[in-house]
Short mmCIF file of C-alpha atoms and ligand atoms in Angstrom, two decimals:
data_model
loop_
_atom_site.label_atom_id
_atom_site.label_comp_id
_atom_site.label_asym_id
_atom_site.label_seq_id
_atom_site.Cartn_x
_atom_site.Cartn_y
_atom_site.Cartn_z
CA UNK A 1 75.38 49.97 69.20
CA UNK A 2 73.00 52.89 69.04
CA UNK A 3 74.59 55.94 67.48
CA UNK A 4 75.31 58.79 69.88
CA UNK A 5 73.72 62.19 69.38
CA UNK A 6 76.07 65.11 69.68
CA UNK A 7 75.38 68.75 70.49
CA UNK A 8 74.76 71.31 67.74
CA UNK A 9 77.99 72.70 66.27
CA UNK A 10 79.11 75.83 68.10
CA UNK A 11 76.85 75.13 71.09
CA UNK A 12 78.83 73.91 74.06
CA UNK A 13 78.27 72.09 77.31
CA UNK A 14 79.90 74.10 80.06
CA UNK A 15 81.13 71.86 82.87
CA UNK A 16 83.82 71.42 85.50
CA UNK A 17 86.05 74.44 85.96
CA UNK A 18 84.30 76.15 83.04
CA UNK A 19 81.02 76.00 84.94
CA UNK A 20 82.68 77.15 88.19
CA UNK A 21 84.18 80.11 86.32
CA UNK A 22 80.84 80.92 84.69
CA UNK A 23 79.00 80.97 88.04
CA UNK A 24 81.73 82.98 89.71
CA UNK A 25 81.73 85.56 86.94
CA UNK A 26 77.96 85.99 86.88
CA UNK A 27 77.68 86.10 90.65
CA UNK A 28 80.46 88.68 91.00
CA UNK A 29 79.07 90.79 88.15
CA UNK A 30 75.55 90.81 89.53
CA UNK A 31 76.74 91.62 93.05
CA UNK A 32 78.78 94.51 91.67
CA UNK A 33 75.89 95.87 89.60
CA UNK A 34 73.69 95.86 92.69
CA UNK A 35 76.43 97.69 94.57
CA UNK A 36 75.98 100.48 91.99
CA UNK A 37 72.18 100.48 92.29
CA UNK A 38 71.29 98.39 89.23
CA UNK A 39 68.37 95.97 89.14
CA UNK A 40 67.81 92.63 87.43
CA UNK A 41 65.52 92.16 84.44
CA UNK A 42 64.66 88.76 82.92
CA UNK A 43 63.80 88.65 79.25
CA UNK A 44 62.58 86.09 76.70
CA UNK A 45 65.16 84.28 74.56
CA UNK A 46 62.87 84.38 71.51
CA UNK A 47 61.54 87.62 70.00
CA UNK A 48 59.78 88.58 66.82
CA UNK A 49 62.31 88.75 63.97
CA UNK A 50 61.17 92.27 63.12
CA UNK A 51 62.55 93.56 66.45
CA UNK A 52 66.14 92.70 65.53
CA UNK A 53 65.85 93.88 61.91
CA UNK A 54 64.59 97.25 63.08
CA UNK A 55 67.07 97.77 65.92
CA UNK A 56 70.37 96.11 65.00
CA UNK A 57 70.06 97.25 61.38
CA UNK A 58 69.27 95.38 58.14
CA UNK A 59 72.79 95.87 56.76
CA UNK A 60 74.84 94.32 59.58
CA UNK A 61 76.61 90.98 59.92
CA UNK A 62 74.10 89.89 62.55
CA UNK A 63 70.93 90.54 60.59
CA UNK A 64 72.33 89.64 57.17
CA UNK A 65 73.82 86.30 58.02
CA UNK A 66 73.93 85.32 61.69
CA UNK A 67 70.37 85.07 62.99
CA UNK A 68 68.62 81.85 63.95
CA UNK A 69 65.25 82.63 62.42
CA UNK A 70 62.34 80.21 62.12
CA UNK A 71 58.58 80.15 61.68
CA UNK A 72 56.54 78.89 64.61
CA UNK A 73 53.47 76.70 64.14
CA UNK A 74 51.41 79.79 63.51
CA UNK A 75 53.77 80.95 60.73
CA UNK A 76 55.09 83.86 62.74
CA UNK A 77 58.74 84.68 62.07
CA UNK A 78 60.69 84.40 65.32
CA UNK A 79 64.41 84.69 66.11
CA UNK A 80 66.63 83.39 68.89
CA UNK A 81 68.02 86.61 70.32
CA UNK A 82 71.50 87.44 68.94
CA UNK A 83 72.03 90.10 71.63
CA UNK A 84 70.19 91.53 74.63
CA UNK A 85 69.69 95.24 74.03
CA UNK A 86 66.85 95.01 71.50
CA UNK A 87 64.75 92.78 73.77
CA UNK A 88 65.48 94.96 76.77
CA UNK A 89 64.35 98.09 74.92
CA UNK A 90 61.22 96.28 73.75
CA UNK A 91 60.47 95.23 77.34
CA UNK A 92 61.06 98.69 78.74
CA UNK A 93 58.71 100.25 76.17
CA UNK A 94 56.07 97.56 76.49
CA UNK A 95 55.99 97.77 80.29
CA UNK A 96 56.05 101.56 80.38
CA UNK A 97 59.35 101.65 82.25
CA UNK A 98 61.13 104.29 80.21
CA UNK A 99 58.88 107.30 80.10
CA UNK A 100 59.95 109.99 82.59
CA UNK A 101 61.87 107.46 84.65
CA UNK A 102 65.39 106.31 85.13
CA UNK A 103 66.03 102.58 84.79
CA UNK A 104 69.34 100.91 85.55
CA UNK A 105 69.03 97.26 84.54
CA UNK A 106 71.16 94.14 84.12
CA UNK A 107 70.55 90.71 82.59
CA UNK A 108 72.38 87.45 81.96
CA UNK A 109 71.76 84.71 79.47
CA UNK A 110 72.40 82.89 76.20
CA UNK A 111 72.63 84.61 72.81
CA UNK A 112 72.66 82.91 69.41
CA UNK A 113 74.54 83.81 66.24
CA UNK A 114 75.27 81.61 63.25
CA UNK A 115 79.00 82.38 63.09
CA UNK A 116 81.99 80.23 62.18
CA UNK A 117 82.82 78.53 65.49
CA UNK A 118 86.38 79.08 66.73
CA UNK A 119 88.10 79.96 69.99
CA UNK A 120 86.03 82.71 71.64
CA UNK A 121 83.32 82.59 68.96
CA UNK A 122 80.40 80.23 69.34
CA UNK A 123 76.86 79.86 68.04
CA UNK A 124 75.36 79.80 71.50
CA UNK A 125 77.30 82.10 73.78
CA UNK A 126 76.43 84.00 76.92
CA UNK A 127 76.44 87.63 77.91
CA UNK A 128 76.01 89.69 81.02
CA UNK A 129 74.56 93.02 79.96
CA UNK A 130 73.65 96.37 81.49
CA UNK A 131 71.30 99.02 80.10
CA UNK A 132 70.46 102.46 81.48
CA UNK A 133 67.40 104.41 80.29
CA UNK A 134 66.50 108.04 80.83
CA UNK A 135 69.93 109.64 81.25
CA UNK A 136 71.59 111.65 78.48
CA UNK A 137 74.58 112.94 80.42
CA UNK A 138 78.14 111.57 80.13
CA UNK A 139 78.36 110.79 83.85
CA UNK A 140 76.39 107.62 83.23
CA UNK A 141 78.63 106.63 80.28
CA UNK A 142 81.53 106.99 82.71
CA UNK A 143 79.67 105.06 85.42
CA UNK A 144 79.25 102.09 83.10
CA UNK A 145 82.94 102.15 82.29
CA UNK A 146 84.04 102.45 85.92
CA UNK A 147 81.63 99.66 86.81
CA UNK A 148 83.36 97.34 84.36
CA UNK A 149 86.78 98.49 85.56
CA UNK A 150 85.71 97.65 89.12
CA UNK A 151 84.80 94.16 87.95
CA UNK A 152 88.19 93.58 86.30
CA UNK A 153 89.77 94.69 89.56
CA UNK A 154 87.68 92.18 91.54
CA UNK A 155 88.69 89.46 89.09
CA UNK A 156 92.36 90.40 89.26
CA UNK A 157 92.47 91.03 85.50
CA UNK A 158 94.84 93.92 84.90
CA UNK A 159 95.69 93.47 81.23
CA UNK A 160 92.57 94.82 79.56
CA UNK A 161 92.75 97.88 77.35
CA UNK A 162 89.86 100.33 77.19
CA UNK A 163 89.18 101.80 73.76
CA UNK A 164 86.69 104.63 73.35
CA UNK A 165 85.30 106.66 70.48
CA UNK A 166 82.40 108.96 69.73
CA UNK A 167 80.04 108.37 66.82
CA UNK A 168 78.47 111.82 67.20
CA UNK A 169 74.90 112.61 66.31
CA UNK A 170 72.82 111.18 63.50
CA UNK A 171 73.17 114.44 61.56
CA UNK A 172 76.94 114.58 61.96
CA UNK A 173 77.14 111.02 60.73
CA UNK A 174 75.20 111.84 57.55
CA UNK A 175 77.73 114.55 56.67
CA UNK A 176 80.64 112.27 57.53
CA UNK A 177 79.17 109.43 55.50
CA UNK A 178 79.54 111.45 52.29
CA UNK A 179 83.23 112.06 52.98
CA UNK A 180 83.78 108.40 53.76
CA UNK A 181 82.03 107.23 50.59
CA UNK A 182 84.09 109.67 48.51
CA UNK A 183 87.30 108.29 50.04
CA UNK A 184 86.37 104.62 49.71
CA UNK A 185 85.09 105.07 46.15
CA UNK A 186 88.62 105.94 45.10
CA UNK A 187 89.77 102.50 46.28
CA UNK A 188 86.96 100.31 45.02
CA UNK A 189 89.42 97.72 43.72
CA UNK A 190 90.62 97.13 47.29
CA UNK A 191 87.17 96.60 48.81
CA UNK A 192 86.00 93.06 49.51
CA UNK A 193 82.60 91.82 48.42
CA UNK A 194 80.76 92.75 51.64
CA UNK A 195 82.27 96.21 51.66
CA UNK A 196 81.43 96.90 48.01
CA UNK A 197 77.82 96.12 48.76
CA UNK A 198 77.86 98.26 51.91
CA UNK A 199 79.46 101.21 50.19
CA UNK A 200 75.99 102.20 49.03
CA UNK A 201 73.84 100.83 51.85
CA UNK A 202 75.85 101.29 55.07
CA UNK A 203 79.41 102.55 54.50
CA UNK A 204 80.21 103.06 58.21
CA UNK A 205 79.97 99.31 58.63
CA UNK A 206 83.07 99.02 56.44
CA UNK A 207 85.11 100.54 59.29
CA UNK A 208 84.10 97.52 61.41
CA UNK A 209 85.52 95.04 58.88
CA UNK A 210 87.25 91.95 60.25
CA UNK A 211 89.19 91.55 56.97
CA UNK A 212 92.93 92.14 57.62
CA UNK A 213 93.51 92.89 53.94
CA UNK A 214 91.45 96.05 54.30
CA UNK A 215 93.08 97.25 57.50
CA UNK A 216 95.36 99.80 55.88
CA UNK A 217 92.60 101.23 53.73
CA UNK A 218 90.35 101.63 56.77
CA UNK A 219 93.09 103.26 58.78
CA UNK A 220 93.60 105.90 56.11
CA UNK A 221 89.91 106.81 56.00
CA UNK A 222 88.64 110.20 57.18
CA UNK A 223 87.84 110.10 60.90
CA UNK A 224 84.37 110.50 62.29
CA UNK A 225 86.02 112.04 65.34
CA UNK A 226 87.03 115.04 63.18
CA UNK A 227 83.42 115.57 62.10
CA UNK A 228 81.58 115.53 65.41
CA UNK A 229 78.79 117.99 66.15
CA UNK A 230 79.64 120.45 68.94
CA UNK A 231 77.39 118.79 71.54
CA UNK A 232 78.79 115.33 70.94
CA UNK A 233 82.32 116.70 71.09
CA UNK A 234 81.53 118.28 74.47
CA UNK A 235 79.92 115.05 75.68
CA UNK A 236 83.07 113.17 74.74
CA UNK A 237 85.29 115.74 76.51
CA UNK A 238 83.25 115.33 79.71
CA UNK A 239 83.44 111.56 79.51
CA UNK A 240 87.22 111.75 79.19
CA UNK A 241 87.39 114.16 82.14
CA UNK A 242 85.47 111.69 84.33
CA UNK A 243 87.74 108.84 83.27
CA UNK A 244 90.81 110.96 84.02
CA UNK A 245 89.43 111.84 87.48
CA UNK A 246 88.82 108.16 88.20
CA UNK A 247 92.26 107.13 87.01
CA UNK A 248 90.94 104.94 84.20
CA UNK A 249 93.30 104.73 81.26
CA UNK A 250 91.90 104.64 77.74
CA UNK A 251 92.94 104.72 74.12
CA UNK A 252 90.92 106.67 71.58
CA UNK A 253 90.28 104.43 68.60
CA UNK A 254 88.70 106.52 65.82
CA UNK A 255 87.76 103.38 63.85
CA UNK A 256 85.74 101.87 66.66
CA UNK A 257 82.21 101.86 65.23
CA UNK A 258 80.75 98.63 66.71
CA UNK A 259 78.88 96.01 64.72
CA UNK A 260 75.37 97.29 65.35
CA UNK A 261 73.65 100.30 63.82
CA UNK A 262 71.87 101.74 66.84
CA UNK A 263 74.81 103.46 68.54
CA UNK A 264 75.49 107.21 68.72
CA UNK A 265 78.01 109.27 70.68
CA UNK A 266 80.02 107.14 73.14
CA UNK A 267 81.15 103.65 72.12
CA UNK A 268 83.70 101.58 74.01
CA UNK A 269 85.34 98.17 74.10
CA UNK A 270 87.56 96.37 76.60
CA UNK A 271 90.15 94.37 74.71
CA UNK A 272 92.74 91.74 75.59
CA UNK A 273 95.62 90.63 73.40
CA UNK A 274 95.65 87.23 75.09
CA UNK A 275 92.79 85.47 73.32
CA UNK A 276 93.95 85.78 69.72
CA UNK A 277 91.60 87.34 67.20
CA UNK A 278 88.58 87.29 69.54
CA UNK A 279 89.96 89.95 71.88
CA UNK A 280 86.92 92.05 72.78
CA UNK A 281 85.54 90.88 76.12
CA UNK A 282 83.12 93.72 76.76
CA UNK A 283 81.55 96.26 74.42
CA UNK A 284 78.90 98.93 74.56
CA UNK A 285 77.83 102.46 73.95
CA UNK A 286 75.08 105.02 73.81
CA UNK A 287 71.94 104.47 71.74
CA UNK A 288 69.74 107.51 72.27
CA UNK A 289 67.55 106.89 69.21
CA UNK A 290 66.67 103.25 69.73
CA UNK A 291 63.74 103.52 72.17
CA UNK A 292 61.89 105.76 69.72
CA UNK A 293 62.79 103.47 66.83
CA UNK A 294 61.13 100.57 68.69
CA UNK A 295 57.97 102.60 69.19
CA UNK A 296 58.56 104.24 72.58
CA UNK A 297 58.83 107.91 73.49
CA UNK A 298 62.28 109.36 72.81
CA UNK A 299 64.50 108.23 75.71
CA UNK A 300 68.28 108.41 75.93
CA UNK A 301 69.98 105.13 76.73
CA UNK A 302 73.39 103.56 77.12
CA UNK A 303 74.61 100.02 77.83
CA UNK A 304 77.17 97.30 77.36
CA UNK A 305 77.50 93.53 77.17
CA UNK A 306 80.31 91.23 78.28
CA UNK A 307 81.10 87.93 76.57
CA UNK A 308 81.08 85.33 79.34
CA UNK A 309 83.03 82.65 77.40
CA UNK A 310 85.88 85.03 76.57
CA UNK A 311 86.09 86.33 80.14
CA UNK A 312 85.97 82.88 81.74
CA UNK A 313 88.74 81.76 79.35
CA UNK A 314 90.84 84.66 80.65
CA UNK A 315 89.99 83.90 84.29
CA UNK A 316 90.98 80.27 83.86
CA UNK A 317 94.19 81.09 81.97
CA UNK A 318 95.19 83.31 84.90
CA UNK A 319 94.03 80.85 87.59
CA UNK A 320 91.60 83.40 88.96
CA UNK A 321 88.67 81.06 89.55
CA UNK A 322 88.11 80.36 93.24
CA UNK A 323 87.00 76.86 94.18
CA UNK A 324 83.34 77.27 95.04
CA UNK A 325 81.94 73.75 95.26
CA UNK A 326 84.41 72.32 97.76
CA UNK A 327 82.94 70.87 100.97
CA UNK A 328 84.21 72.05 104.35
CA UNK A 329 83.01 68.94 106.12
CA UNK A 330 82.72 65.33 104.89
CA UNK A 331 80.47 62.98 106.85
CA UNK A 332 81.91 59.44 107.13
CA UNK A 333 79.34 56.79 108.07
CA UNK A 334 80.40 53.19 108.76
CA UNK A 335 78.25 50.70 110.69
CA UNK A 336 74.91 48.97 110.72
CA UNK A 337 73.00 51.72 112.52
CA UNK A 338 74.72 54.90 111.42
CA UNK A 339 72.99 55.82 108.17
CA UNK A 340 69.82 57.31 109.62
CA UNK A 341 71.32 59.33 112.52
CA UNK A 342 74.17 60.41 110.18
CA UNK A 343 71.70 61.89 107.73
CA UNK A 344 69.92 63.77 110.52
CA UNK A 345 73.21 65.14 111.85
CA UNK A 346 74.30 66.33 108.39
CA UNK A 347 71.01 68.24 108.01
CA UNK A 348 71.34 69.65 111.53
CA UNK A 349 74.74 71.16 110.63
CA UNK A 350 73.46 72.49 107.29
CA UNK A 351 70.53 74.18 109.00
CA UNK A 352 72.47 75.72 111.88
CA UNK A 353 75.59 76.71 109.91
CA UNK A 354 74.66 77.60 106.33
CA UNK A 355 78.16 78.98 105.66
CA UNK A 356 79.61 75.47 106.03
CA UNK A 357 79.39 73.13 103.01
CA UNK A 358 78.57 69.62 104.19
CA UNK A 359 79.02 66.59 101.96
CA UNK A 360 77.64 63.32 103.26
CA UNK A 361 79.07 60.00 102.14
CA UNK A 362 76.35 58.24 100.16
CA UNK A 363 76.42 54.63 99.03
CA UNK A 364 78.31 53.11 101.99
CA UNK A 365 81.87 51.73 101.85
CA UNK A 366 84.67 50.89 104.30
CA UNK A 367 86.40 53.45 106.54
CA UNK A 368 89.34 53.33 104.18
CA UNK A 369 87.39 54.10 101.03
CA UNK A 370 85.27 56.78 102.73
CA UNK A 371 88.34 58.56 104.13
CA UNK A 372 89.87 58.46 100.68
CA UNK A 373 86.80 60.21 99.29
CA UNK A 374 86.81 62.66 102.19
CA UNK A 375 90.42 63.51 101.47
CA UNK A 376 89.86 63.95 97.74
CA UNK A 377 86.83 66.19 98.37
CA UNK A 378 89.11 68.89 99.80
CA UNK A 379 87.11 69.06 103.05
CA UNK A 380 88.92 70.37 106.13
CA UNK A 381 87.20 68.03 108.58
CA UNK A 382 85.59 64.62 108.58
CA UNK A 383 82.65 63.97 110.88
CA UNK A 384 82.94 60.29 111.73
CA UNK A 385 80.07 58.15 112.92
CA UNK A 386 80.37 54.42 113.72
CA UNK A 387 78.07 52.17 115.74
CA UNK A 388 79.91 53.00 118.99
CA UNK A 389 79.52 56.78 118.43
CA UNK A 390 75.82 56.29 117.73
CA UNK A 391 75.22 54.40 120.94
CA UNK A 392 77.20 57.05 122.89
CA UNK A 393 75.41 59.89 121.00
CA UNK A 394 78.74 61.47 120.02
CA UNK A 395 80.51 62.21 116.77
CA UNK A 396 84.27 62.39 116.02
CA UNK A 397 85.61 65.54 114.35
CA UNK A 398 88.78 64.55 112.54
CA UNK A 399 91.00 67.23 110.97
CA UNK A 400 92.00 66.23 107.44
CA UNK A 401 94.47 69.02 106.64
CA UNK A 402 96.45 69.25 109.89
CA UNK A 403 98.01 66.73 112.22
CA UNK A 404 96.06 67.58 115.39
CA UNK A 405 94.06 64.81 117.10
CA UNK A 406 90.41 64.11 116.48
CA UNK A 407 87.93 65.14 119.18
CA UNK A 408 84.71 63.50 120.32
CA UNK A 409 81.75 65.83 120.87
CA UNK A 410 78.18 65.14 121.84
CA UNK A 411 75.49 65.60 119.22
CA UNK A 412 74.08 68.49 121.25
CA UNK A 413 77.38 70.38 121.18
CA UNK A 414 78.31 69.60 117.58
CA UNK A 415 77.15 72.74 115.79
CA UNK A 416 78.63 75.03 118.41
CA UNK A 417 81.93 73.24 118.14
CA UNK A 418 81.97 73.45 114.34
CA UNK A 419 81.06 77.13 114.48
CA UNK A 420 84.20 77.73 116.57
CA UNK A 421 86.38 75.74 114.19
CA UNK A 422 84.93 77.49 111.13
CA UNK A 423 83.57 80.95 111.96
CA UNK A 424 81.51 82.81 109.35
P1 LIG B 1 82.96 90.60 67.55
O1 LIG B 1 83.50 91.86 66.97
O2 LIG B 1 83.98 89.82 68.34
O3 LIG B 1 82.20 89.78 66.56
P2 LIG B 1 80.55 91.89 68.33
O4 LIG B 1 80.83 93.31 68.09
O5 LIG B 1 79.77 91.14 67.32
O6 LIG B 1 81.90 91.09 68.63
P3 LIG B 1 78.76 92.44 70.52
O7 LIG B 1 77.53 92.24 69.77
O8 LIG B 1 79.17 93.79 70.88
O9 LIG B 1 79.95 91.68 69.77
O10 LIG B 1 78.74 91.52 71.83
C1 LIG B 1 79.39 91.88 73.04
C2 LIG B 1 80.38 90.83 73.45
O11 LIG B 1 79.82 89.53 73.37
C3 LIG B 1 81.60 90.75 72.56
O12 LIG B 1 82.53 91.71 72.90
C4 LIG B 1 82.11 89.36 72.86
O13 LIG B 1 82.84 89.35 74.07
C5 LIG B 1 80.83 88.59 73.03
N1 LIG B 1 80.49 87.86 71.80
C6 LIG B 1 79.92 88.35 70.68
N2 LIG B 1 79.74 87.39 69.77
C7 LIG B 1 80.20 86.23 70.32
C8 LIG B 1 80.28 84.87 69.90
N3 LIG B 1 79.83 84.49 68.71
N4 LIG B 1 80.83 83.96 70.74
C9 LIG B 1 81.28 84.33 71.96
N5 LIG B 1 81.23 85.59 72.42
C10 LIG B 1 80.69 86.54 71.63
MG1 LIG B 2 80.30 89.78 65.74
#
């Protein structure tokens, strides 16, 4: 026997209900974004490695240990994107979309991080993301949050907690950083290896630690929120006022710093307690300095990304995935001369009534076996064609979910009849 080849660890096939949930989530998200005036952007999966080092930050989990980096045949260092924002900023700058314009964009696709695979954490995972360029005011921060809240409402997910924080300005962070380093230096013996290293290079990252042993230490640290510059404090007040007006509940989490360096001012996460340790299903914030850092003209920006795998897990746990692939009509074909007219009739219905899903029996079989398949398909009606129906140019419409009698209709009247049975 030839040995089977399995998928790469942490990279999953998504099939069955998982795939239905995935499609439903993406479709609903994209429809909602459009409802708010956002537009699609499609971006490469591979970028130059330098892009991620410069944007996400050299001293972050992602850049230090999670990137899939390789040399192409021309010895250029490339990386499978670990997130979408950097590539989106690069695209906006390169295509001249940011300067003196407002852009409201969304994207969907795979991301890659070399993490330890576990529930809700994979090496290929998928995100739906939104980025807004050219707006510095807190109304747009609030719009992104209300947009996500609207999505949870459409999904029927009512158990997500919104956490918000403000990281202030770059300058305020420099002042705060000194206070944080002074505090943490007093507890060096309690810092893990990563944190000891970051104490000098990027101490704010320590607040984002996933190490439970350091939780208490981190909670006792001075709060960035108490060291905000006046403008950032006002920005945060206005954001909260919008959220209050819109009836969106939130919790202020002063230790929410996010795992990427480019954020300033508003950061937020939507969190569930139902998925174990991997509870953040959506995360984002403002990154007013990033466009300039990537070589564009200074442009304020804000965005978020949702983890599709974590959200579809929630949707499935709560039975919130509608059945999308189910046929409405199953075409049963039994006889020597039925195959060809049956095919034509199935296409005729599909063309005239695109809201009706038509599944045609392929591969033959007896009435009994075809009706069994029709029943299992979930279809509401069977269209039945035997040799007699073909010679009379009629078709039988047989209800599969109710006890009423089947009716015979002429081929000419078929689509009209079906339209009455199943209106748009
Ligand atoms: P975490 O703290 O869980 O590692 P993160 O801060 O690294 O998340 P972001 O970069 O903000 O995550 O990505 C946004 C969202 O993408 C996360 O909230 C999560 O839902 C999802 N996500 C991130 N990494 C993974 C992964 N390895 N597998 C599955 N989903 C992920
Ligand atoms: Mg992470």
